[in-house]
XYZ file of C-alpha atoms in Angstrom:
568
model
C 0.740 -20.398 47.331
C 1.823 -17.324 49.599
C 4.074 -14.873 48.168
C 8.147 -15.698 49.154
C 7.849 -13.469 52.437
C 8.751 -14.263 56.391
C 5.921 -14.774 59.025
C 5.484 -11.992 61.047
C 5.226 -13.880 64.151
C 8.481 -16.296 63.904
C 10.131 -14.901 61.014
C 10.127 -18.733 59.008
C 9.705 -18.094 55.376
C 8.681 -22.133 54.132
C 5.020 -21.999 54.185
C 2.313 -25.145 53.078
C -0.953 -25.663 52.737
C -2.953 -27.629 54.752
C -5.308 -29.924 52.829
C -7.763 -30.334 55.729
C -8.058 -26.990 56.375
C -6.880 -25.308 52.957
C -4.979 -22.800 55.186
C -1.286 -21.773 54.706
C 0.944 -22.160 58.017
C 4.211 -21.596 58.166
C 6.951 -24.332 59.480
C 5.830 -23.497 63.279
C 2.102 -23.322 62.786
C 1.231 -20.112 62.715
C -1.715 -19.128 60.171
C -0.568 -16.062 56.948
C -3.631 -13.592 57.538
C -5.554 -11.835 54.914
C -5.086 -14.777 52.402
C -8.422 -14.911 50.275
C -8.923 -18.804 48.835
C -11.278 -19.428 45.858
C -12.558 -22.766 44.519
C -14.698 -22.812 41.301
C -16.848 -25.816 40.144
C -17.999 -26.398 36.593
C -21.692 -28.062 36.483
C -22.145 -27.869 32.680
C -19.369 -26.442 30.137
C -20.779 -23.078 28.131
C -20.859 -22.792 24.847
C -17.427 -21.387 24.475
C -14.574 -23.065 23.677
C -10.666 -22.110 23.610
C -9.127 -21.443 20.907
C -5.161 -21.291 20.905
C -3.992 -18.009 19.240
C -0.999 -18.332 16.716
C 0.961 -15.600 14.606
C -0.694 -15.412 11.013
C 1.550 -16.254 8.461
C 3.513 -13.605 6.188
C 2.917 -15.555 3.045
C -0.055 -14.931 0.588
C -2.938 -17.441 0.686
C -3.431 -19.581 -2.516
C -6.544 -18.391 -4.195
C -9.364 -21.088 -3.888
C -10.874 -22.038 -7.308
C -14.093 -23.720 -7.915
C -14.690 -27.849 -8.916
C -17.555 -26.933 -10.962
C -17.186 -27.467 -14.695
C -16.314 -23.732 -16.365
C -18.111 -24.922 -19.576
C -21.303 -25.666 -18.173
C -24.123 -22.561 -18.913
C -26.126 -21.720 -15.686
C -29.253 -19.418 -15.304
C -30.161 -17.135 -18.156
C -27.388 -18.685 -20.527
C -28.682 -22.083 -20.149
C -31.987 -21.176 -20.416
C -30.359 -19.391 -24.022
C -28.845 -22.658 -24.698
C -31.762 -24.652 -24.016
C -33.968 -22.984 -26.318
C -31.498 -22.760 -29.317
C -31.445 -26.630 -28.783
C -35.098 -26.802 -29.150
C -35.016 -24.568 -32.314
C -32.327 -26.905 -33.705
C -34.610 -30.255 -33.342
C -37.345 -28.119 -34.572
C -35.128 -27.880 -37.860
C -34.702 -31.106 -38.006
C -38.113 -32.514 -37.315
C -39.282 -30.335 -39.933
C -37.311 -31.855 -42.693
C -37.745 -35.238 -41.857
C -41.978 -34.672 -42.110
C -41.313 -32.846 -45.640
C -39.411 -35.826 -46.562
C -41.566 -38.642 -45.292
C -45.130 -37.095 -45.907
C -43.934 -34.883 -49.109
C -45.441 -31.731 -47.548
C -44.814 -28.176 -49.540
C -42.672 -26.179 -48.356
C -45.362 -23.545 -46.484
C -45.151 -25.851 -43.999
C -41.877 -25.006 -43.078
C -42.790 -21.245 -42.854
C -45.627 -21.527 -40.704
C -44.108 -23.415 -38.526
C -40.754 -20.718 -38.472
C -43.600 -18.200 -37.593
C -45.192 -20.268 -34.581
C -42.183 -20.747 -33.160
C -40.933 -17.129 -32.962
C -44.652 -16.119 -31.702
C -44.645 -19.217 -29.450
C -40.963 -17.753 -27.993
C -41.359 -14.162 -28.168
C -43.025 -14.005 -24.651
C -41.384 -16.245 -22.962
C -37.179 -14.589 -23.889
C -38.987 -11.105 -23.089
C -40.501 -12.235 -19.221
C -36.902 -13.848 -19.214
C -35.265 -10.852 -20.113
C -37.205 -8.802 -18.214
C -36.791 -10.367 -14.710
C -32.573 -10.095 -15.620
C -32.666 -6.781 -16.240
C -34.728 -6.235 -13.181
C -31.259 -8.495 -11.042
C -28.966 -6.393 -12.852
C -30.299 -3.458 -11.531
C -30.398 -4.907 -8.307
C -26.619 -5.643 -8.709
C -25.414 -2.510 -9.825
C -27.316 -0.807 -6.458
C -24.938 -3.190 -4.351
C -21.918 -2.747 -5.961
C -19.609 -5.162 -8.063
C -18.852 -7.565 -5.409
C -19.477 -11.152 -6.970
C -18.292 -12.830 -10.263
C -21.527 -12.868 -11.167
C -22.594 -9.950 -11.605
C -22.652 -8.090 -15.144
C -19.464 -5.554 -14.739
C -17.382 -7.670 -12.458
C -13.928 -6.986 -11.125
C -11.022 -9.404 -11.293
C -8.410 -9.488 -8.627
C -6.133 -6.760 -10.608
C -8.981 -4.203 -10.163
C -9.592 -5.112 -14.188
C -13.265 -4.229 -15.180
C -14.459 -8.089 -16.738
C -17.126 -7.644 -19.325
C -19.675 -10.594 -19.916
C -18.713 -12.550 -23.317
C -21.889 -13.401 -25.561
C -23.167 -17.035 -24.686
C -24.222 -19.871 -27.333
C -22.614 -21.968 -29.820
C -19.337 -20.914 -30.978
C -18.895 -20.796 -35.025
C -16.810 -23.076 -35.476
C -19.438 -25.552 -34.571
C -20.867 -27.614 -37.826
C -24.654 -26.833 -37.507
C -23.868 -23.063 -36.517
C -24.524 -21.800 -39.895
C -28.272 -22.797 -39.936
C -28.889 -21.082 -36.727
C -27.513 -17.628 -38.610
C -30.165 -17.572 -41.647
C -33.464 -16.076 -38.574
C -32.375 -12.884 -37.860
C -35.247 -12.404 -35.554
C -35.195 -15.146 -33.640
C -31.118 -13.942 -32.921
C -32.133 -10.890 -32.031
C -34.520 -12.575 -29.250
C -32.109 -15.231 -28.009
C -29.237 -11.713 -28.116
C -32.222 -10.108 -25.713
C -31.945 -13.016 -23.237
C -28.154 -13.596 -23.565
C -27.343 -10.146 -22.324
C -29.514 -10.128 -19.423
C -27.043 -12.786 -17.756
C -26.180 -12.333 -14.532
C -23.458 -15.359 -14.688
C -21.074 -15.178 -17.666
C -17.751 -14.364 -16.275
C -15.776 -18.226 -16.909
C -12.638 -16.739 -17.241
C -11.568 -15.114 -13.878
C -10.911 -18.304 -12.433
C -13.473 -17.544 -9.233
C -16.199 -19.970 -8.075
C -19.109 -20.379 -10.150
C -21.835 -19.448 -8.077
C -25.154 -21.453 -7.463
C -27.987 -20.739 -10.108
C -30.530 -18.727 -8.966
C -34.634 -19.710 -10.012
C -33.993 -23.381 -9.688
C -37.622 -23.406 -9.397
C -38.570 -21.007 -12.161
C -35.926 -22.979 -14.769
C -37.324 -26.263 -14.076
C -40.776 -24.983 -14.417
C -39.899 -23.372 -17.884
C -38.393 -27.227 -19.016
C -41.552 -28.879 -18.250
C -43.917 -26.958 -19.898
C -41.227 -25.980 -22.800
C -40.267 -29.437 -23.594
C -39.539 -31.232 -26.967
C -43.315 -32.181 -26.959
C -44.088 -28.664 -27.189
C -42.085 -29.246 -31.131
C -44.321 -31.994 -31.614
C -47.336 -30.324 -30.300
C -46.525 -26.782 -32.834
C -45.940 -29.237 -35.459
C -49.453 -30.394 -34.886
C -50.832 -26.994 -34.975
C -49.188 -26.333 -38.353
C -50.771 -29.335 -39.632
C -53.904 -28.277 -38.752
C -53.165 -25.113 -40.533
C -52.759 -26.455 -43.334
C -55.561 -28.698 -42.749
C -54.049 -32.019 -42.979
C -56.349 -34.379 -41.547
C -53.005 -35.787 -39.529
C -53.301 -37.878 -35.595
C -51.234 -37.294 -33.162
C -50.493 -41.287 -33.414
C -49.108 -40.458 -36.613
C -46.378 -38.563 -34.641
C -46.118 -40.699 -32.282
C -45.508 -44.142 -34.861
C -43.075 -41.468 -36.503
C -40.898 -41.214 -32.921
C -41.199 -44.379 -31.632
C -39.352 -45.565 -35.289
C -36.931 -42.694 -34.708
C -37.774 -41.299 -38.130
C -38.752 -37.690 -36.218
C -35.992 -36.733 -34.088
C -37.124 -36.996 -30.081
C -35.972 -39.610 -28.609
C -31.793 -39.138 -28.275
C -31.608 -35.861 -29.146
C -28.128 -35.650 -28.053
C -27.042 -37.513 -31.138
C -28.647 -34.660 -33.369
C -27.049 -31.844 -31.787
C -23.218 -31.091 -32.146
C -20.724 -31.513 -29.976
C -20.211 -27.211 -29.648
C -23.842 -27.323 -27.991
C -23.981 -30.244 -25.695
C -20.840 -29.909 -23.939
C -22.430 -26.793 -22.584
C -25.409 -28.444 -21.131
C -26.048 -29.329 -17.184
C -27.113 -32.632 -16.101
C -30.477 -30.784 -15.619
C -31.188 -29.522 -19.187
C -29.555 -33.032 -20.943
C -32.889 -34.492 -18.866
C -34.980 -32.238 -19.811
C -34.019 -32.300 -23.400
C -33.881 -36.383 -23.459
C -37.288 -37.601 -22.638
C -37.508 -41.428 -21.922
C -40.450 -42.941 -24.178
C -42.595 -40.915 -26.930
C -45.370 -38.845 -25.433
C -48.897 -40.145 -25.226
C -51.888 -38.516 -27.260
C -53.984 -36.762 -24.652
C -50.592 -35.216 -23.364
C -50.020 -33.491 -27.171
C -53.593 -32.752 -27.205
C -53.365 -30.536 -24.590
C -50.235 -28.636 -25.779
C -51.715 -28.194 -29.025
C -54.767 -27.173 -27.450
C -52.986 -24.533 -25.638
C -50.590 -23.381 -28.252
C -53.552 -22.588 -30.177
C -55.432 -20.867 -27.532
C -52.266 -18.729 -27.215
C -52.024 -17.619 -30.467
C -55.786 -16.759 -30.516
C -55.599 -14.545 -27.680
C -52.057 -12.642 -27.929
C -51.923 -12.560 -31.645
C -55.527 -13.248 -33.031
C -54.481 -15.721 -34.952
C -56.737 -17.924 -35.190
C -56.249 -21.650 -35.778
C -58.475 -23.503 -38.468
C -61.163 -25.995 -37.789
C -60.274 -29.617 -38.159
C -60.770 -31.359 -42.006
C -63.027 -33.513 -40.675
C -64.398 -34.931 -43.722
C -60.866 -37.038 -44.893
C -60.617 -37.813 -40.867
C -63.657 -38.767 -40.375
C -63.500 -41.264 -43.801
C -59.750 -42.564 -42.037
C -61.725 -43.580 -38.769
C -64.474 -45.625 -41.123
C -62.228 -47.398 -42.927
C -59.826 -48.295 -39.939
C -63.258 -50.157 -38.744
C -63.719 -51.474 -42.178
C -66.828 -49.601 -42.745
C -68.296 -48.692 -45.985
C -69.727 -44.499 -47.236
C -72.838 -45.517 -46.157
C -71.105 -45.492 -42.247
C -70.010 -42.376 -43.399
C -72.867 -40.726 -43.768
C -74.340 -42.400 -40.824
C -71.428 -41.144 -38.578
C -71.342 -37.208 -40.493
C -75.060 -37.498 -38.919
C -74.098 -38.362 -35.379
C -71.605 -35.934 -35.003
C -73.574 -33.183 -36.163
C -76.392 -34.126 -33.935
C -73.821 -34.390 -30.793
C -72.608 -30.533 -31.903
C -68.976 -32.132 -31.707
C -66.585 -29.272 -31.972
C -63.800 -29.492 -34.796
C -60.758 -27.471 -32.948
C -58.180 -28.067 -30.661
C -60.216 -26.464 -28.023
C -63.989 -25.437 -27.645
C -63.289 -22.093 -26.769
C -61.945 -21.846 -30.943
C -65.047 -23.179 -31.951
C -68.416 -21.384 -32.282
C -70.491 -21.657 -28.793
C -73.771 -23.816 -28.543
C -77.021 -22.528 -29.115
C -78.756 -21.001 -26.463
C -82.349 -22.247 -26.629
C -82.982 -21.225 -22.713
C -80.811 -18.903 -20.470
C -79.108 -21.256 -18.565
C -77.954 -23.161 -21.826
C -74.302 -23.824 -22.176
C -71.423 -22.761 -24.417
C -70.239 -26.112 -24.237
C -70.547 -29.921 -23.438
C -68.153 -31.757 -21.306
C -65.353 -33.809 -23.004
C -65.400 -30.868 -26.036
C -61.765 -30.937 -25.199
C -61.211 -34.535 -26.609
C -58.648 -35.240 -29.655
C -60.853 -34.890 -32.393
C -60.270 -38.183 -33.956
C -61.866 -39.519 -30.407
C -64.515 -37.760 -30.885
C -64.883 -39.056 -34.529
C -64.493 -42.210 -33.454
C -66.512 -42.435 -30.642
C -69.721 -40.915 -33.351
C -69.011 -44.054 -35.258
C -69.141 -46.801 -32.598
C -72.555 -45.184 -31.535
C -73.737 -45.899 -35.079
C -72.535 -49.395 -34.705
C -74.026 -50.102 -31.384
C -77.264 -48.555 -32.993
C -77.272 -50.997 -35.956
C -75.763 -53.846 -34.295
C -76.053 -53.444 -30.816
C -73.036 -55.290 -30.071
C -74.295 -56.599 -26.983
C -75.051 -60.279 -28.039
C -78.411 -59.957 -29.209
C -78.835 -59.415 -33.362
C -81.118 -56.666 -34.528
C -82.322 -56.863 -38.256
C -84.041 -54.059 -40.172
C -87.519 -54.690 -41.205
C -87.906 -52.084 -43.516
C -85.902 -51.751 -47.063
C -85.395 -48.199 -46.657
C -83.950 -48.274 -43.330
C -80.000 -47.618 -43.796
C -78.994 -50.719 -41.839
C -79.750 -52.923 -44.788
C -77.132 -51.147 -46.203
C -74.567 -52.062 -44.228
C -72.614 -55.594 -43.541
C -74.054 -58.276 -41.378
C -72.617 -58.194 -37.944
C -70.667 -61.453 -38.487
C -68.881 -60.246 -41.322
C -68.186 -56.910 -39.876
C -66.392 -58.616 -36.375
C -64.631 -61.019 -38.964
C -62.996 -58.066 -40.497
C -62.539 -55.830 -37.715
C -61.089 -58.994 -35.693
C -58.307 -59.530 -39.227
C -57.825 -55.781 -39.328
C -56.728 -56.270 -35.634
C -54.801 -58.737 -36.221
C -53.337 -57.685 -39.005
C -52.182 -53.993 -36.845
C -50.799 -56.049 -34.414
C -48.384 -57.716 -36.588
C -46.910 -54.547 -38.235
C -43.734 -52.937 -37.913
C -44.790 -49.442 -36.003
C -46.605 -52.050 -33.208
C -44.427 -54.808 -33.071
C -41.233 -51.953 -32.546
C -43.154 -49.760 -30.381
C -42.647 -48.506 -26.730
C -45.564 -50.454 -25.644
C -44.384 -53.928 -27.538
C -44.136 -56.878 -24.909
C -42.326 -58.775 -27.695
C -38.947 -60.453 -27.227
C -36.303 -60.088 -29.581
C -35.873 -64.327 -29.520
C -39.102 -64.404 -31.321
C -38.379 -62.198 -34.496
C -37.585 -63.585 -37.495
C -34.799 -62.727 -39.825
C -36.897 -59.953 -41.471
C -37.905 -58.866 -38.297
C -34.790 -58.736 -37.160
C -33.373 -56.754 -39.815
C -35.998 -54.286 -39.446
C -35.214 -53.941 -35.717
C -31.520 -53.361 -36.776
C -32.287 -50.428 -38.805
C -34.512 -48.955 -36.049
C -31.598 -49.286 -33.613
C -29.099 -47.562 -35.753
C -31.561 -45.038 -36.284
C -31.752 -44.338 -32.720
C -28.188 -44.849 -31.552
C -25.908 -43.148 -34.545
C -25.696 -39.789 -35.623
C -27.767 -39.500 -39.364
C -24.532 -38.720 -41.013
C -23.028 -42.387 -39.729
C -26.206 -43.883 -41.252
C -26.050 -45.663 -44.605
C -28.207 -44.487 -47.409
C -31.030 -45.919 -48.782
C -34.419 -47.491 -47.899
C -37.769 -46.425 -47.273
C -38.241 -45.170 -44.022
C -42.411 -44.064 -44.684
C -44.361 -46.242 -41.897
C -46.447 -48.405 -43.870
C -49.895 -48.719 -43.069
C -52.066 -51.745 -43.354
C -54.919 -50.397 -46.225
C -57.496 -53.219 -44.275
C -59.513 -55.582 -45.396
C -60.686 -55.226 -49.140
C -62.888 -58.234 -49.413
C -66.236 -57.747 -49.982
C -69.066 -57.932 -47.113
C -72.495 -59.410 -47.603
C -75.392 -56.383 -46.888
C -77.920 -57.203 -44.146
C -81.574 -58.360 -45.266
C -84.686 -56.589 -43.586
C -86.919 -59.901 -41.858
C -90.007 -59.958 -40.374
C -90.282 -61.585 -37.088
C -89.946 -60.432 -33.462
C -86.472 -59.648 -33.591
C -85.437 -55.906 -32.147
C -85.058 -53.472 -34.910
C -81.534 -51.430 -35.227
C -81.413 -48.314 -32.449
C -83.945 -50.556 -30.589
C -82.750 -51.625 -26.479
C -79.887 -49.283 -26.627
C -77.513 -49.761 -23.444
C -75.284 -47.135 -22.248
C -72.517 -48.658 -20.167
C -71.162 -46.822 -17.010
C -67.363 -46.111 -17.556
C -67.312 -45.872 -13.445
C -68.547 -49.080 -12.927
C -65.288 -50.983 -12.787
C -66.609 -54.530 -11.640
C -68.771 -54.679 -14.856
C -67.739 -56.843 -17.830
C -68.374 -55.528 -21.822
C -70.077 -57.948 -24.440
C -67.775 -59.837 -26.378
C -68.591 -57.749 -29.341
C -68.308 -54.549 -27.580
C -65.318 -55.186 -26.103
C -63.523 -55.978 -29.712
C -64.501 -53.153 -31.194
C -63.353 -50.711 -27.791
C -60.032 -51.990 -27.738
C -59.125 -51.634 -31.387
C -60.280 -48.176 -31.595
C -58.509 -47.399 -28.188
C -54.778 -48.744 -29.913
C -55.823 -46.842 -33.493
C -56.266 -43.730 -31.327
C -53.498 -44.117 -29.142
C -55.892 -43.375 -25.500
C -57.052 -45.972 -22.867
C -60.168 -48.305 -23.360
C -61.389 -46.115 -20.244
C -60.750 -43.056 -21.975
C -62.994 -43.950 -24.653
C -65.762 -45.746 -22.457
C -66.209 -42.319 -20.537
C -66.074 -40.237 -24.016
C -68.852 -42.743 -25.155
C -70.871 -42.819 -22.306
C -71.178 -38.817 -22.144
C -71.970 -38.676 -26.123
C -74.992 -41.228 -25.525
C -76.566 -39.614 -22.733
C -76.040 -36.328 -24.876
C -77.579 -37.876 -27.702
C -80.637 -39.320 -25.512
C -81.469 -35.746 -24.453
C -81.519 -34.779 -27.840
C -83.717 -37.473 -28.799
C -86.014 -36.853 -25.745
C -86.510 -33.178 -26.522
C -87.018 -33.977 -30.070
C -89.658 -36.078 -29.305
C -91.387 -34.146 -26.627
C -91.328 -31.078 -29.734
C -92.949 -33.752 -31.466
C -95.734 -34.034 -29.071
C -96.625 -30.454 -28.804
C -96.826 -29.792 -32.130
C -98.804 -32.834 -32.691
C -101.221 -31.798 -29.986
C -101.253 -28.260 -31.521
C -102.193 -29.617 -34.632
C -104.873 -31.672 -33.024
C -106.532 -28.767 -31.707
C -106.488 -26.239 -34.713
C -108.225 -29.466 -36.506
């Protein structure tokens, strides 16, 4: 409204505003000059807002403290505690294979020394890359709890304490005897750029999510099981990786619940992230070991020269004969095969000597070199079999007495026994209890039953809540003992052994195996511990190998025949 003044014209001081007009009159009419009106309309609202102002209060603010769990380790001090875990079931597996399979106690040493070679690298690019944040930290000042000389709210200088298992924890005293391996853990620890628990701030968020995860996976507990493997092969023990596996899956070689063999000091440090990664669900499988084994040993070849030795394929390859029943005479038969195929006998084919080069564009290896090598043992002997029985339907007889078929059992009795020695895997103990069992627990006997009791209390108590006593070897079945009947040589127009070979196409996936073929596949796929497919494709490769072989052979045949011709 106008200001409280009189109108010049009449002197009347009550003034209103018109709302036709929006001009101010006074109470005769007359119009207040030099009055400036202003309207403002809002179309859309800015992005501005009012905020009502208020007087701050006097009082102190109550310091906000984090929800996170002060004992848990993040970042380099979980990666600390992680590994000291690992070295702990490493311990532990180690014992329980000298106990079970009586080894000496070398075994134990080499594997101490693959383990501190296997995590000598890996603490130093850890402790590296925290040195390299520290740095980065001390450029920026002390401003974060995190950091390695923090400040607490007194202007106190906080000094990170040393991470890992207190001593007053019961297995602490075993981790104390390696002096080396402390001093590379101690390398790691003090690189932490999170250790300050006791200043009461927020924990902050872990940095390398991505690089921690990555350093889980490929650092796992099957990376124990897969140096443990490498040390057998040291000491040339003609061991499977199925052997392991049987060994886990009866919780006789701590893996599975490895929380139960750690003590309480350790595990209440532990995220949610490193219990998972330290509690796999199931056993690994055989081609997964392989290839950890296979790259263990590559690693110590080529940052150590340590090289890992060849396979002892002579007790192996007798194991894989006499899981088929076979006889020395499928021995030899198979030692022939596999030399002929070139099959390497390490954990990879870059250990083993390269080919020869007959021609320039030769290579320094075949495919599937990288197999287990009890595959590749195997898969030599069912190419013998298929050679002297075909195992596609159709018998073949030897007609000559010195060919080595006569030698060996008829077919009949050989798919009698292998179909028993089948039968008789699938009823024992490390099948019936294993991971891949589809049998209830309403169909086990008493025996059973007690046996499946041990196994659980095995796998769900601590070992020093388990009663004493027992035998907890896996026993094996030894086969079938019974005598087989040799093959006779016949004349006739049978097909001789080796004669209509068929190679099968592992691709082809709407094709059916013979009856016979089939048998034999799938028990050598569940001795081995791979997929029927797996060993179809291995097959099919070493055959078509083989048939080159035998092609050039003969075509060497052939010239030299020719040349001989000639000269004559």
């Amino acid at each position: 409204m106008a200001p409280w003044r009189k109108c010049t014209v009449c002197g009347s001081n009550q003034w209103h505003k018109e709302p036709a007009t929006g001009l101010v009159v006074c109470s005769e009419g007359h119009v207040l000059q030099n009055y400036l009106n202003e309207t403002h309309e809002t179309q859309e609202l800015g992005p501005h807002q009012r905020r009502k102002r208020a007087l701050k209060s006097a009082r102190e603010r109550r310091e906000r403290t984090g929800k996170a769990n002060p004992d848990l380790y993040y970042g380099a001090r979980a990666q600390y505690l992680y590994f000291q875990c690992l070295q702990l079931l490493l311990r532990k597996q180690i014992a329980a294979l000298i106990r079970l399979w009586e080894l000496p106690t070398e075994f134990e040493i080499i594997c101490r020394d693959l383990w501190s070679l296997h995590l000598k690298p890996l603490l130093h690019k850890q402790a590296t890359q925290g040195c390299a944040s520290d740095d980065d930290s001390k450029s920026k000042g002390p401003t974060t709890a995190g950091d390695e000389t923090a400040t607490d709210p007194k202007g106190k200088k906080v000094s990170p304490e040393r991470p890992g298992v207190s001593s007053s924890d019961g297995d602490g005293d075993d981790l104390e005897d390696d002096l080396e391996m402390d001093e590379l853990l101690r390398a790691l620890s003090e690189s932490s750029s999170s250790d300050d628990d006791d200043t009461g701030q927020p924990r902050p968020k872990p940095e390398g999510t991505g690089r921690t995860s990555k350093t889980f996976s490929r650092n796992g507990p099957a990376s124990n099981i897969a140096l443990l493997m490498v040390a057998c092969w040291t000491l040339r023990l003609p061991i499977m990786y199925l052997d392991l596996i049987r060994l886990i899956e009866s919780y006789d070689l701590p893996y599975l619940e490895p929380l139960c063999h750690l003590p309480n000091g350790m595990v209440r440090h532990l995220t949610k992230h490193g219990i998972q990664a330290l509690s796999p669900p199931h056993a690994p499988t055989t081609l997964f070991l392989h290839s950890l084994a296979a790259r263990l040993a590559r690693k110590m070849q080529g940052s150590y020269k340590i090289h890992t030795p060849e396979l002892n394929a002579a007790p192996m390859l007798w194991r894989v004969v006499r899981a088929l029943g076979g006889s020395p005479v499928l021995y030899n038969l198979g030692k022939i095969i596999a030399h002929v195929l070139s099959l390497p006998l390490a954990l990879h084919h870059s250990l083993a000597p390269g080919l020869a080069h007959l021609k320039d564009d030769d290579p320094d290896s075949h495919k599937y070199d990288d197999v287990p090598a009890e595959l590749a043992l195997l898969v030599a002997v069912i190419i013998v079999l298929k050679m002297v029985y075909g195992l596609d339907g159709r018998p073949r007889l030897p007609k000559s007495s010195v060919d080595p078929a006569c030698a060996l059992p008829r077919m009949e009795d050989f798919l009698m026994t292998v179909k028993y020695m089948n039968e008789a895997y699938t009823k024992s103990k490390e099948v019936l209890f294993s991971a891949s069992s589809e049998l209830s627990i309403l169909d086990l006997d008493k025996s059973m039953l007690d046996e499946y009791l041990d196994i659980c209390q095995k796998g769900l108590l601590r070992p020093e809540m388990l009663r004493s006593g027992g035998e907890t070897a896996i026993e094996r079945p030894n086969g079938d003992q019974r005598a087989l009947s040799a093959g006779v040589p016949v004349a006739g127009g049978r097909q001789e052994p080796g004669e209509g070979y068929a190679i099968y196409r592992s691709r082809d996936v709407l094709g059916a195996l013979p009856e016979e073929m089939e048998m034999v596949i799938s028990y050598g796929a569940r001795w081995v511990g791979v997929e029927e497919e797996m060993i179809l494709k291995v097959s099919e490769g070493y055959e078509r190998r083989l048939w080159s072989w035998w092609a050039r052979i003969r075509r060497e045949e052939g010239i030299e025949a020719r040349r001989t011709l000639v000269t004559v």
